[in-house]
C-alpha cells in the first residue's frame, strides 16, 4: 500500500491541440511540505485543477490514503480532504470571517445557525495557525491580504484537510506577512497536514520544503529531497530542453536607439524600469508571469497611467495620454490577450485589419472601401492569413490566423516601433514560424521590434538583446554576444539570482 | 459580411419578415375590411413613425452594448418645450420651435453620454434611468402638469410633419404620411452612416470589444458620448412629430416609448450584448409592433389585453435573442479550438 496521503499516478490530461499533463506522477507524504516548480506553462495549474476536481484526467489514477478515487467535481475533492488556497483569494469581503470559513457548510441548531459554535471553531482554527488576534466577527474585507489568506487556510483546516495546496501563496504578501505564512505552514506540518507549495521563488522552496518536484512540458522531471538539490539543479531541470530550427532568425542592421525608457514607476507594479531598444533589432523581454513586462509595455503605449519616468521616441521625450496618441507617434502594440484586447471577434477580417488606422482609410467621414479591400487582400497574401474571405468573422479563424490579423492591423498603421506581447502564445508551430518570419521582415525593414515572451527558447533564438524582469524591476540586460546569453543565466535572473 | 453570416442574417431578417407577413395575414382574415383598407395601412405607417425614430437612436445605443431608458421622457420633453414656447412665449416660427425641441433632447442625450463616460459607469442603465425621471420631471414642471393643445395656435406648419399625408390613394384622403417619409429618409441616412462611415463602424467595434477598440486608438468614450447624443437627437425629432401627431403636448404621453423602442430593436436583430443590429431590421421590428397594436385595436381588444400581448412579444423576442447568442457562442467555441 502506498505511504502517500495523496498520489497522482500516470496522469494524462489533454486539451484540444495540447497535452497539458503527460504521464505525470507525484506523491505527497503525510505532514510533508512538498514544493512544486516549473516554468510558465509547465502544467502546474492543470495539475492543481486535477487534484481539486476541476479537470478530469483522460488517463491515470488518483489515490487518497491509498484508496483509488475519482473526482467529478470540486466538492468531491474537498470531501476527500484536499483544499486549495488560490493565488486569487476566494474571500467574500462583505461577510464576516466566520461566514467565510463556514461558507457552504454552516453548522445549524434547528432551523437557525449556531453562530456560537461557528465563531468558536473559527477562532480555534485561526489560533492553531498562530493568529488568535483575528476577530472572527469582523468583515473579512477589512483584514489585510495576509490575514485574509490566513482565513482561507483556516477554512481548509476546518474541513480537516489532509492536503492543502498553496498556489503562489506569497506573491501578494509583504516580507512580514511571508514570515507569518511560513510560521503557519510549519504549524500545519507539525499537525500532520501535508502541503503542496507551488512557487516561483526558489529561496522559499529551499527555506520551507522537505522535498521538491520539477515539472516541464506537462511531464515529471524530478522529485528529490531539497537538501540534496542546488538552485542550479532546479533551474537546469526546469529549462533543460534543446533548441532546434523552429526559429528562422535573421539579423537586421542595428540602427539608432528608437525607444528609450528611463525609471518608469507605477506604485506597486513597476520600479525604476529603464532600457533602450534599437532600430533593426529585436529586443526580447524575459521573465516570469507577473514580472511587470506587460505593465511596462502598456505604460509605454499610453494604455495605463504612469506614476513617474520618462519615455523617449527617437530621442524626443513623449508623454502618451492614450493609445490613440501612441499610434499617431507610430507605435504598435500587439497585446498578449488576443481575444480580449486584440480582436473584435464579432467583426470581419476586413474591419479588424483597418481597426487601428480607420482615419487613413477614410475620405472625410466615409470609409474608402476600395482601398480597404485592396489592403485587405495584400495583407492576406503577404501575411498568409488563411481565411475564406475578408468578410469572415474573426471568431471563426484559428488562433494563428487570428494572430496574423492582429499583426496585419498593426502593420497597416505603418508603425516604426512594434511591441509584440507573447506573439506566439496559443498558436501552432507552423503559425509560430510565420510570426517569426514577419518579425524578421520588420527588422529587415529597419523597424524596432520588442518581443515579450515567456518562452525562453523563443527569446534566445529571436532576440538581439534580452531584458530580464522580475517583480517590476529590470534584473539584467544581456546582449546576444554576452557570455550570459543562455537559458541558465536568464532563468537565474528571472528567478531573482544575480549574474556576475 | 461573410457568406455564412450573410445567409444566417438573411434567414434571421426573414424570420422577422415572415412573422410580419403571418401577422398581417391573420389580421387580414379576422378583420379583413377594416385592416386591409388603404387608409388603415397608411395609418399604421403614421403610428409607427415615432417608434421608428426613437428606435433608431436606441439601436446605436444597443450596438454599443448599452441602453437608453430616457428616450420616452426625452421625446415628450421636446414636445412639451415646444408647447410651452408656443403657449407662454407666443413663438410660432416652426424652425425655431423644431430647433428648440431637437436641441433640448440632444443636450439631454449628451448629458447621458457624459454621465456614462465621465463617471466611468459600468452600464448606462442607471444613468439613463435617472435621466428618464429627471426629464419627465422637467416636462411636468414646465407645463405645470397640464396638457397643451396645438390646434389653432398658428403652428400648423410644424404640425405638418406629424399629421399630414401626401397624395390621395382611395379618393377619400388616404395619403402617404409625411412622418413615415421622414423615417425613410432618416433610416437611409442611418444605413449609410452605420455601414459606410468610419464612425459608424467604430460604433460596432466599441460594442464588440471596447478594450480592443481603445487599444487600437479608437476614442471609445467620445464614440459613446456621440452615440447617446445621437439617441437624444432622434428623440427630439420624434418630439417634433409628436406635436402634429397628438396635436398636444402632454408630459405623460411617453410611458411605453422606451420599451417599444427596445422591443423594435431586439425583434429586429439587435442584441443586449452589443456589436449587432441593422437599421432595416429595426424598421421591421417597429412595423411588427405597429401591426399588432393596430390589429388588436381593430378587433376592439381593450388596452389591458394589448399590454399583455405586447409584453409577451417582447419576452419572446428576448428569448430568441438569448437562444441566438447561445448558438453563436457554440459555433465560436467549436471554431476557436
Tab-separated table of N, CA and C in Angstrom, chain B residues 232-300:
chain	number	residue	atom	x	y	z
B	232	UNK	N	-30.438	61.125	-28.298
B	232	UNK	CA	-31.190	62.300	-27.872
B	232	UNK	C	-31.720	63.087	-29.061
B	233	UNK	N	-30.879	63.231	-30.086
B	233	UNK	CA	-31.281	63.953	-31.298
B	233	UNK	C	-32.522	63.299	-31.916
B	234	UNK	N	-32.492	61.970	-32.005
B	234	UNK	CA	-33.631	61.264	-32.585
B	234	UNK	C	-34.885	61.450	-31.741
B	235	UNK	N	-34.705	61.520	-30.417
B	235	UNK	CA	-35.848	61.782	-29.536
B	235	UNK	C	-36.438	63.159	-29.845
B	236	UNK	N	-35.555	64.129	-30.088
B	236	UNK	CA	-36.016	65.466	-30.412
B	236	UNK	C	-36.839	65.470	-31.693
B	237	UNK	N	-36.338	64.731	-32.683
B	237	UNK	CA	-37.064	64.617	-33.950
B	237	UNK	C	-38.429	63.974	-33.727
B	238	UNK	N	-38.432	62.922	-32.899
B	238	UNK	CA	-39.700	62.256	-32.573
B	238	UNK	C	-40.624	63.233	-31.850
B	239	UNK	N	-40.045	64.078	-30.999
B	239	UNK	CA	-40.839	65.059	-30.277
B	239	UNK	C	-41.534	66.025	-31.222
B	240	UNK	N	-40.814	66.432	-32.290
B	240	UNK	CA	-41.410	67.321	-33.287
B	240	UNK	C	-42.590	66.628	-33.969
B	241	UNK	N	-42.440	65.332	-34.265
B	241	UNK	CA	-43.556	64.587	-34.864
B	241	UNK	C	-44.740	64.519	-33.900
B	242	UNK	N	-44.419	64.364	-32.615
B	242	UNK	CA	-45.476	64.240	-31.600
B	242	UNK	C	-46.408	65.439	-31.614
B	243	UNK	N	-45.839	66.623	-31.864
B	243	UNK	CA	-46.636	67.850	-31.885
B	243	UNK	C	-47.808	67.713	-32.852
B	244	UNK	N	-47.508	67.244	-34.064
B	244	UNK	CA	-48.564	67.125	-35.051
B	244	UNK	C	-49.420	65.882	-34.841
B	245	UNK	N	-48.764	64.827	-34.380
B	245	UNK	CA	-49.440	63.536	-34.259
B	245	UNK	C	-50.507	63.591	-33.164
B	246	UNK	N	-50.182	64.166	-32.016
B	246	UNK	CA	-51.132	64.214	-30.906
B	246	UNK	C	-51.864	65.543	-30.854
B	247	UNK	N	-51.375	66.522	-31.621
B	247	UNK	CA	-51.939	67.881	-31.597
B	247	UNK	C	-51.914	68.458	-30.194
B	248	UNK	N	-51.083	67.852	-29.337
B	248	UNK	CA	-50.984	68.372	-27.976
B	248	UNK	C	-49.666	67.914	-27.366
B	249	UNK	N	-49.257	68.579	-26.304
B	249	UNK	CA	-48.068	68.154	-25.572
B	249	UNK	C	-48.492	67.758	-24.172
B	250	UNK	N	-48.161	66.525	-23.810
B	250	UNK	CA	-48.576	66.006	-22.517
B	250	UNK	C	-47.408	65.222	-21.939
B	251	UNK	N	-46.967	65.623	-20.756
B	251	UNK	CA	-45.755	65.033	-20.179
B	251	UNK	C	-45.879	63.523	-19.956
B	252	UNK	N	-47.107	63.048	-19.833
B	252	UNK	CA	-47.280	61.621	-19.535
B	252	UNK	C	-47.499	60.767	-20.775
B	253	UNK	N	-47.289	61.343	-21.958
B	253	UNK	CA	-47.627	60.614	-23.182
B	253	UNK	C	-46.616	59.520	-23.526
B	254	UNK	N	-45.424	59.565	-22.921
B	254	UNK	CA	-44.348	58.703	-23.407
B	254	UNK	C	-44.092	57.434	-22.623
B	255	UNK	N	-45.070	56.997	-21.844
B	255	UNK	CA	-44.841	55.871	-20.929
B	255	UNK	C	-44.269	54.641	-21.627
B	256	UNK	N	-44.865	54.269	-22.755
B	256	UNK	CA	-44.464	52.994	-23.358
B	256	UNK	C	-43.379	53.161	-24.429
B	257	UNK	N	-42.926	54.408	-24.643
B	257	UNK	CA	-41.985	54.621	-25.749
B	257	UNK	C	-40.649	53.886	-25.558
B	258	UNK	N	-40.148	53.869	-24.316
B	258	UNK	CA	-38.843	53.232	-24.071
B	258	UNK	C	-38.885	51.756	-24.470
B	259	UNK	N	-39.870	51.061	-23.898
B	259	UNK	CA	-39.927	49.618	-24.125
B	259	UNK	C	-40.283	49.304	-25.575
B	260	UNK	N	-41.136	50.131	-26.186
B	260	UNK	CA	-41.477	49.901	-27.593
B	260	UNK	C	-40.225	49.980	-28.467
B	261	UNK	N	-39.387	50.976	-28.179
B	261	UNK	CA	-38.177	51.149	-28.989
B	261	UNK	C	-37.214	49.975	-28.783
B	262	UNK	N	-37.025	49.584	-27.518
B	262	UNK	CA	-36.138	48.456	-27.242
B	262	UNK	C	-36.664	47.211	-27.941
B	263	UNK	N	-37.976	46.992	-27.819
B	263	UNK	CA	-38.576	45.804	-28.419
B	263	UNK	C	-38.367	45.797	-29.929
B	264	UNK	N	-38.563	46.959	-30.573
B	264	UNK	CA	-38.392	47.028	-32.029
B	264	UNK	C	-36.972	46.623	-32.410
B	265	UNK	N	-35.986	47.116	-31.674
B	265	UNK	CA	-34.578	46.810	-31.989
B	265	UNK	C	-34.276	45.332	-31.797
B	266	UNK	N	-34.716	44.795	-30.658
B	266	UNK	CA	-34.398	43.394	-30.347
B	266	UNK	C	-35.106	42.466	-31.328
B	267	UNK	N	-36.377	42.742	-31.612
B	267	UNK	CA	-37.092	41.930	-32.592
B	267	UNK	C	-36.363	42.010	-33.931
B	268	UNK	N	-35.815	43.180	-34.222
B	268	UNK	CA	-35.124	43.383	-35.497
B	268	UNK	C	-33.703	42.853	-35.536
B	269	UNK	N	-33.232	42.182	-34.492
B	269	UNK	CA	-31.924	41.528	-34.579
B	269	UNK	C	-30.817	42.164	-33.765
B	270	UNK	N	-31.094	43.249	-33.058
B	270	UNK	CA	-30.063	43.799	-32.178
B	270	UNK	C	-29.969	42.924	-30.934
B	271	UNK	N	-28.867	43.115	-30.181
B	271	UNK	CA	-28.661	42.265	-29.021
B	271	UNK	C	-28.203	43.101	-27.843
B	272	UNK	N	-28.611	42.685	-26.644
B	272	UNK	CA	-28.167	43.418	-25.449
B	272	UNK	C	-26.662	43.301	-25.243
B	273	UNK	N	-26.047	42.293	-25.860
B	273	UNK	CA	-24.610	42.109	-25.678
B	273	UNK	C	-23.803	42.974	-26.649
B	274	UNK	N	-24.478	43.711	-27.513
B	274	UNK	CA	-23.794	44.692	-28.351
B	274	UNK	C	-23.181	44.129	-29.620
B	275	UNK	N	-22.692	45.056	-30.467
B	275	UNK	CA	-21.984	44.672	-31.679
B	275	UNK	C	-22.871	44.225	-32.831
B	276	UNK	N	-24.185	44.189	-32.611
B	276	UNK	CA	-25.075	43.645	-33.637
B	276	UNK	C	-26.297	44.514	-33.845
B	277	UNK	N	-26.924	44.382	-34.999
B	277	UNK	CA	-28.166	45.078	-35.271
B	277	UNK	C	-28.076	45.915	-36.532
B	278	UNK	N	-29.174	45.957	-37.291
B	278	UNK	CA	-29.202	46.776	-38.501
B	278	UNK	C	-30.411	47.698	-38.433
B	279	UNK	N	-30.336	48.770	-39.190
B	279	UNK	CA	-31.403	49.766	-39.149
B	279	UNK	C	-32.674	49.221	-39.814
B	280	UNK	N	-32.525	48.433	-40.881
B	280	UNK	CA	-33.719	47.912	-41.564
B	280	UNK	C	-34.404	46.864	-40.702
B	281	UNK	N	-33.616	46.063	-39.989
B	281	UNK	CA	-34.211	45.109	-39.044
B	281	UNK	C	-35.049	45.841	-38.018
B	282	UNK	N	-34.519	46.966	-37.564
B	282	UNK	CA	-35.243	47.761	-36.572
B	282	UNK	C	-36.569	48.260	-37.138
B	283	UNK	N	-36.559	48.646	-38.413
B	283	UNK	CA	-37.807	49.111	-39.020
B	283	UNK	C	-38.834	47.984	-39.068
B	284	UNK	N	-38.373	46.784	-39.459
B	284	UNK	CA	-39.299	45.650	-39.491
B	284	UNK	C	-39.839	45.369	-38.087
B	285	UNK	N	-38.937	45.459	-37.095
B	285	UNK	CA	-39.373	45.255	-35.714
B	285	UNK	C	-40.449	46.252	-35.310
B	286	UNK	N	-40.239	47.518	-35.684
B	286	UNK	CA	-41.216	48.554	-35.333
B	286	UNK	C	-42.535	48.315	-36.056
B	287	UNK	N	-42.438	47.897	-37.328
B	287	UNK	CA	-43.660	47.624	-38.094
B	287	UNK	C	-44.439	46.468	-37.467
B	288	UNK	N	-43.683	45.449	-37.026
B	288	UNK	CA	-44.330	44.295	-36.400
B	288	UNK	C	-45.141	44.737	-35.182
B	289	UNK	N	-44.516	45.558	-34.348
B	289	UNK	CA	-45.225	46.053	-33.165
B	289	UNK	C	-46.439	46.875	-33.575
B	290	UNK	N	-46.255	47.710	-34.626
B	290	UNK	CA	-47.345	48.571	-35.088
B	290	UNK	C	-48.513	47.759	-35.593
B	291	UNK	N	-48.216	46.707	-36.339
B	291	UNK	CA	-49.280	45.877	-36.893
B	291	UNK	C	-50.055	45.190	-35.771
B	292	UNK	N	-49.329	44.693	-34.759
B	292	UNK	CA	-50.010	44.045	-33.635
B	292	UNK	C	-50.957	45.035	-32.948
B	293	UNK	N	-50.436	46.228	-32.641
B	293	UNK	CA	-51.261	47.226	-31.955
B	293	UNK	C	-52.496	47.584	-32.780
B	294	UNK	N	-52.246	47.838	-34.076
B	294	UNK	CA	-53.332	48.249	-34.960
B	294	UNK	C	-54.383	47.151	-35.080
B	295	UNK	N	-53.917	45.926	-35.315
B	295	UNK	CA	-54.848	44.806	-35.478
B	295	UNK	C	-55.691	44.615	-34.232
B	296	UNK	N	-55.032	44.670	-33.067
B	296	UNK	CA	-55.772	44.473	-31.821
B	296	UNK	C	-56.793	45.583	-31.618
B	297	UNK	N	-56.416	46.792	-32.006
B	297	UNK	CA	-57.354	47.907	-31.915
B	297	UNK	C	-58.583	47.658	-32.750
B	298	UNK	N	-58.330	47.209	-33.988
B	298	UNK	CA	-59.452	46.979	-34.904
B	298	UNK	C	-60.331	45.852	-34.396
B	299	UNK	N	-59.734	44.878	-33.691
B	299	UNK	CA	-60.527	43.793	-33.115
B	299	UNK	C	-61.208	44.267	-31.838
B	300	UNK	N	-61.073	45.550	-31.551
B	300	UNK	CA	-61.614	46.157	-30.340
B	300	UNK	C	-61.098	45.477	-29.078
